[in-house]
mmCIF file of C-alpha atoms in Angstrom:
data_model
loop_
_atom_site.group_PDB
_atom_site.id
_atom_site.type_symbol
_atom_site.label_atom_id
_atom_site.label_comp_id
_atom_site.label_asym_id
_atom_site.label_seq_id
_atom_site.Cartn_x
_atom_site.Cartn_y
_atom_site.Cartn_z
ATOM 1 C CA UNK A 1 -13.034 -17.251 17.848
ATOM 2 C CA UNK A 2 -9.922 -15.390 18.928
ATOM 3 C CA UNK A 3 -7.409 -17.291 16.087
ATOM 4 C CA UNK A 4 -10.544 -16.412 12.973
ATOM 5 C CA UNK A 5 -9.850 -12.552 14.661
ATOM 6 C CA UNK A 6 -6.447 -12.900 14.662
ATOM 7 C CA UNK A 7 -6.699 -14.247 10.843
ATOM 8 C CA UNK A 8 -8.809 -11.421 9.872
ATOM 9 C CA UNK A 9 -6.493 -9.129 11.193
ATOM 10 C CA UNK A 10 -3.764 -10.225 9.678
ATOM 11 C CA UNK A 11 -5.200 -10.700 6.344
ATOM 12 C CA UNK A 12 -7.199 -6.763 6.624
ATOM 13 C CA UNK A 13 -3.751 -5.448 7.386
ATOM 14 C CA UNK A 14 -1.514 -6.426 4.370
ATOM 15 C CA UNK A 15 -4.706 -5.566 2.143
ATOM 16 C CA UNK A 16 -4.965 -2.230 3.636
ATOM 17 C CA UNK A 17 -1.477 -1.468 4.092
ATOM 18 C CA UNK A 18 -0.708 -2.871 0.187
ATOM 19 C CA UNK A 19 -3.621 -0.478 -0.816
ATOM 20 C CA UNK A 20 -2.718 2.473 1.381
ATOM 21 C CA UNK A 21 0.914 2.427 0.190
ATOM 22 C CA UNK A 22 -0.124 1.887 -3.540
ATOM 23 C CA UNK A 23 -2.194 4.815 -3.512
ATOM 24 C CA UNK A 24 0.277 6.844 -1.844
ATOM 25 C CA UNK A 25 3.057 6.143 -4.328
ATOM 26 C CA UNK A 26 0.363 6.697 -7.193
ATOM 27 C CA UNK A 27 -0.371 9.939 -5.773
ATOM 28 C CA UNK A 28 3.556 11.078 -5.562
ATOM 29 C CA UNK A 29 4.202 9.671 -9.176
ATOM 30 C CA UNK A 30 0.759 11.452 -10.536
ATOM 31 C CA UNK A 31 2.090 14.811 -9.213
ATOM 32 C CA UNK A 32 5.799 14.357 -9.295
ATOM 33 C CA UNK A 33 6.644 12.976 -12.396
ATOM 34 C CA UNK A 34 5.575 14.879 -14.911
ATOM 35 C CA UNK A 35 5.211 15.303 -17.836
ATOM 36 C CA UNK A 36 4.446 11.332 -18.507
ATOM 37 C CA UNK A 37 6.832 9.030 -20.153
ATOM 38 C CA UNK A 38 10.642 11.542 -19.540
ATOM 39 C CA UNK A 39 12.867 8.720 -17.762
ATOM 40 C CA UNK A 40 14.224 9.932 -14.167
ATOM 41 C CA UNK A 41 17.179 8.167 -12.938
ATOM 42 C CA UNK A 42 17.465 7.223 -9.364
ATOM 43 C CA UNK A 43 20.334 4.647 -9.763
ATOM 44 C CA UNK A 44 21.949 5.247 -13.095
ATOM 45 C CA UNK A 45 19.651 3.319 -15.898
ATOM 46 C CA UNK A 46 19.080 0.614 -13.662
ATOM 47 C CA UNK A 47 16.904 1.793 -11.563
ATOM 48 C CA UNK A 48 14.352 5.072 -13.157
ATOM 49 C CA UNK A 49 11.127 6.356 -12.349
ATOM 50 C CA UNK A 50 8.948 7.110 -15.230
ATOM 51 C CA UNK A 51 5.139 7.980 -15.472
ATOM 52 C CA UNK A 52 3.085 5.856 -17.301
ATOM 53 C CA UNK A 53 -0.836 5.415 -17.579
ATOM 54 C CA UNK A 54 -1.249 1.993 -18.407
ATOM 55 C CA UNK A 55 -5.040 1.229 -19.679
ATOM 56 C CA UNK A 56 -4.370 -2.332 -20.185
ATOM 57 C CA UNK A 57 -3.016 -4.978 -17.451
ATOM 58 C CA UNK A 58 0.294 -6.226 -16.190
ATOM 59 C CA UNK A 59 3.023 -5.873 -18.799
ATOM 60 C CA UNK A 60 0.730 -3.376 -21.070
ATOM 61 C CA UNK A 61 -1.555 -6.295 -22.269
ATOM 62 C CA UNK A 62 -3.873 -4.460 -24.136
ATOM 63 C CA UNK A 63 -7.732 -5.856 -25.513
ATOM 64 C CA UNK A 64 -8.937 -3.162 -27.295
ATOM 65 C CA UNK A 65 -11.288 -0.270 -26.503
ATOM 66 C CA UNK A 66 -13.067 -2.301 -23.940
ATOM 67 C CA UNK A 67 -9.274 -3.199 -21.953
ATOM 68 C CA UNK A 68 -10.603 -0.907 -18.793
ATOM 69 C CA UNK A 69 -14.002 -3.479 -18.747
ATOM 70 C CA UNK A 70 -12.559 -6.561 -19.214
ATOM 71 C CA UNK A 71 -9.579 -6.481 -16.799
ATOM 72 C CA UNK A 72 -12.502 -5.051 -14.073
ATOM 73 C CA UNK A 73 -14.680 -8.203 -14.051
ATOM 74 C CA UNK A 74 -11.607 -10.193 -14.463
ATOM 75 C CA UNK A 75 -9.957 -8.848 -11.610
ATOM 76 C CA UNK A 76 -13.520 -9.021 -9.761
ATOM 77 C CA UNK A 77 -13.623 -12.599 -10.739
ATOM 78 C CA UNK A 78 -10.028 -13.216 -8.922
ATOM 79 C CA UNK A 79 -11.390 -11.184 -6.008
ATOM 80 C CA UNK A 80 -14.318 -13.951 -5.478
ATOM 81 C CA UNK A 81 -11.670 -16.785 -5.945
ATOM 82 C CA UNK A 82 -9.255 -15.121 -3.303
ATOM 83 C CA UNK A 83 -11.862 -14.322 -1.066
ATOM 84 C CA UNK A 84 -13.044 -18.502 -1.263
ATOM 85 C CA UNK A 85 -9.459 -19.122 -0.926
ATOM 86 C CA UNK A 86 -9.338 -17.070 2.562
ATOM 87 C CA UNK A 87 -12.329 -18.236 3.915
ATOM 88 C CA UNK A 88 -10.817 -21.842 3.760
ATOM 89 C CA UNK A 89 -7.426 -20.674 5.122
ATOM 90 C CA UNK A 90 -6.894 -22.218 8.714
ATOM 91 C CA UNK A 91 -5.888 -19.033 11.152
ATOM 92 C CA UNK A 92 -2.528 -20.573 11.846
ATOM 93 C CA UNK A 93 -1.576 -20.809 7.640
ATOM 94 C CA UNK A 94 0.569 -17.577 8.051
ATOM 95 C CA UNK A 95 2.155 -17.495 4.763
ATOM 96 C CA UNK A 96 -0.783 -18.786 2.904
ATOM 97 C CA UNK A 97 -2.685 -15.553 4.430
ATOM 98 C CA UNK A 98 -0.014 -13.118 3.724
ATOM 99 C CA UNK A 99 0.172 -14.368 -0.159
ATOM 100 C CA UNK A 100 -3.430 -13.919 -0.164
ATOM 101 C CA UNK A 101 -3.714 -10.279 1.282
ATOM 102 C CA UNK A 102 -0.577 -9.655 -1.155
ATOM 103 C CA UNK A 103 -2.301 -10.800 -4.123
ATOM 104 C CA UNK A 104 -5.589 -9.353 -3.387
ATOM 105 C CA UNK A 105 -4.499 -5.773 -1.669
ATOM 106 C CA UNK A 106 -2.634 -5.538 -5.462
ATOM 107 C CA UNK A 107 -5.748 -6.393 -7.022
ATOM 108 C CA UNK A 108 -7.437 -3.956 -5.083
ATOM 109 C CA UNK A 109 -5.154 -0.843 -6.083
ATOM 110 C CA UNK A 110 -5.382 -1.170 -9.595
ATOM 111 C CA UNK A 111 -8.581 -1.716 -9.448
ATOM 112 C CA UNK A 112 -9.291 1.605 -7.941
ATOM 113 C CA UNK A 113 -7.060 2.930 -10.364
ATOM 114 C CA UNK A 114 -9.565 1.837 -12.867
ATOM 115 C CA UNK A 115 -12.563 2.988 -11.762
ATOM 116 C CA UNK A 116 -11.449 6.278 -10.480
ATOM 117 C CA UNK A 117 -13.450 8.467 -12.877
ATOM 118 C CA UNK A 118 -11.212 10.299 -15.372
ATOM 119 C CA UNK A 119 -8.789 7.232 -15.214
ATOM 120 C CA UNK A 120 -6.339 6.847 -18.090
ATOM 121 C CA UNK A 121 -5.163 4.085 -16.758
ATOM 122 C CA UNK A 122 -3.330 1.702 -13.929
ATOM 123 C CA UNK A 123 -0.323 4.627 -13.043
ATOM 124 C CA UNK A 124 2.750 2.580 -13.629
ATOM 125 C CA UNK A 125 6.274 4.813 -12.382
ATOM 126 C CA UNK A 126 9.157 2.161 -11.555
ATOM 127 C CA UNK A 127 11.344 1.116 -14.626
ATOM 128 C CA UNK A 128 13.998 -1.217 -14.410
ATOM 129 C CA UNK A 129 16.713 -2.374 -17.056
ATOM 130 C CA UNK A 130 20.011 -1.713 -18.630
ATOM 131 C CA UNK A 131 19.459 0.602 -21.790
ATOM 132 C CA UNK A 132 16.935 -0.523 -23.713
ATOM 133 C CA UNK A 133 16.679 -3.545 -22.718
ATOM 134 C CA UNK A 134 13.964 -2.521 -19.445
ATOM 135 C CA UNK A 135 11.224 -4.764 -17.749
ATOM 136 C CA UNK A 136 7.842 -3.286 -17.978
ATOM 137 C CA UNK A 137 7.246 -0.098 -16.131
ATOM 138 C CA UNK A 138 5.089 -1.321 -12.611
ATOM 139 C CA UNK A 139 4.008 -0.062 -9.390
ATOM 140 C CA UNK A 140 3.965 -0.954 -5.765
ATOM 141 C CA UNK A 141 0.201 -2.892 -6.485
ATOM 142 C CA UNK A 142 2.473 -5.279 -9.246
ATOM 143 C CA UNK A 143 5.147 -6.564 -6.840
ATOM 144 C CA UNK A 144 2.280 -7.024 -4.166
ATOM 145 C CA UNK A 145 0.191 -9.233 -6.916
ATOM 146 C CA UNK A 146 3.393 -10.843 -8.044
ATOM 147 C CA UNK A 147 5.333 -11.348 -5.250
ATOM 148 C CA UNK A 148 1.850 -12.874 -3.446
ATOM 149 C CA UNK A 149 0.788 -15.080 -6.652
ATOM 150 C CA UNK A 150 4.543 -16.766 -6.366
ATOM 151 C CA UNK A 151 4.640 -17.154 -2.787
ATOM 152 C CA UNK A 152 0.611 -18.660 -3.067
ATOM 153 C CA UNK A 153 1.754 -21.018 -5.712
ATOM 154 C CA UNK A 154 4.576 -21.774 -3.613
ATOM 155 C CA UNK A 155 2.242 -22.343 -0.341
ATOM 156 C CA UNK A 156 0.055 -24.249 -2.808
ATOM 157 C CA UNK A 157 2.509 -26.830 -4.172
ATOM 158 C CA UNK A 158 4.024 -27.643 -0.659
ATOM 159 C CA UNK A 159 0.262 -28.128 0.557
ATOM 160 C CA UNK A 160 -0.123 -30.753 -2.346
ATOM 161 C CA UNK A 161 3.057 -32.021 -2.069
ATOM 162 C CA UNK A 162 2.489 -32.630 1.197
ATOM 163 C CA UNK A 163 -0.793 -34.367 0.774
ATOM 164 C CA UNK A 164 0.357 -36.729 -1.599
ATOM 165 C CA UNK A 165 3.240 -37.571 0.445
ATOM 166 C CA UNK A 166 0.611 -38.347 2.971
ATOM 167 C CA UNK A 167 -1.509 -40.535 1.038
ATOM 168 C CA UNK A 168 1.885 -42.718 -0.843
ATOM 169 C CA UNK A 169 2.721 -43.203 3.246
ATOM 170 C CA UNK A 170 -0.678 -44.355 4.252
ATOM 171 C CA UNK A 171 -1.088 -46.472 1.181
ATOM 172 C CA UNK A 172 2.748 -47.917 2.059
ATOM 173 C CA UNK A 173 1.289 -48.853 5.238
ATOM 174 C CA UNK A 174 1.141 -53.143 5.455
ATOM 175 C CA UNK A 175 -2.766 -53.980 6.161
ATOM 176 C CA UNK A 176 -2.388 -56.791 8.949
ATOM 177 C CA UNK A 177 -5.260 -59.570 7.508
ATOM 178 C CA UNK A 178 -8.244 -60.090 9.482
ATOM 179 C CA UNK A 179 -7.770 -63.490 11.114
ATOM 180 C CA UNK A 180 -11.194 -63.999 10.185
ATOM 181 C CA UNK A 181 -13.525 -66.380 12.037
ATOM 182 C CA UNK A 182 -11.584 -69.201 14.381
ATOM 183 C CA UNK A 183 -12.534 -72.788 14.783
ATOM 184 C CA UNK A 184 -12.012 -74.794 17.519
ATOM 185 C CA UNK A 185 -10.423 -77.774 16.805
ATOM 186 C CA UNK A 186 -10.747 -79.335 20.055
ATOM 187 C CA UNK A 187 -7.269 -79.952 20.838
#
């Protein structure tokens, strides 16, 4: 019982503290940064903080009028996939549960973002590039979802990888023949 606490913990924490610290920074950049889309530099033009409401998903993926729906029962959808994932997570899988907690505390904070009534969208504020060549403005919920999606496709791999490397070694393994059924011969 104590590791499935310890587990829980673990996993509870990054999702609350990815959440907590999403919101936060949502907050700041909701209040701070306005008026929406003026470029603030913090480190020349590498590094800006802009305000953006982003109604579609990651990388301003956009369906349509209905963008707000769709990405909630998709991101619902991953939810009930992560949580299966957890549940068959062995308490001693550290990184397996932190890429988990990463991906889903993300999931959680832009989800919020979406329902919040009044929502014009996920609020985007970091913006990173060189002129106009700039990655997609993002927030702190983004690098937890992408950051925990490469590090659970990492965990992933090196679980199957390891598996298969397991079963090549046990199939390498000489069977001995069964001597079968002895006859005396008398002698």
């Amino acid at each position: 019982m104590e590791r499935s606490s310890s587990k829980a913990r673990l996993f509870w924490s990054i999702v609350g503290a990815v959440v907590v610290l999403d919101g936060v920074t949502k907050y700041w950049a909701a209040r701070a940064l306005v008026p929406a889309r003026v470029p603030r530099e913090v480190f020349g033009d590498w590094v800006r903080l802009t305000l953006v409401h982003n109604p579609g998903a990651a990388f301003g993926l956009y369906l349509g009028p209905y963008s707000r729906w769709i990405f909630i029962v998709l991101t619902a959808v991953a939810l009930v996939i992560l949580g299966r994932l957890y549940k068959g997570t062995k308490a001693g899988h550290l990184l397996r549960l932190v890429a988990i907690g990463l991906v889903c505390g993300g999931a959680v904070g832009n989800l919020l973002d979406r329902l919040w009534p009044g929502s014009r969208g996920v609020v985007d504020f970091l913006d990173l590039g060189i002129g106009d060549a700039r990655w997609p403005t993002f927030n702190v919920a983004d690098m937890a979802v992408s950051t925990g999606a490469l590090l659970l496709a990492w965990v992933l791999w090196s679980e199957d990888s390891a598996a298969t490397e397991a079963d090549a070694a046990s199939a390498s393994v000489p069977q001995v023949p069964s001597a079968g059924p002895t006859r005396d011969t008398g002698t």
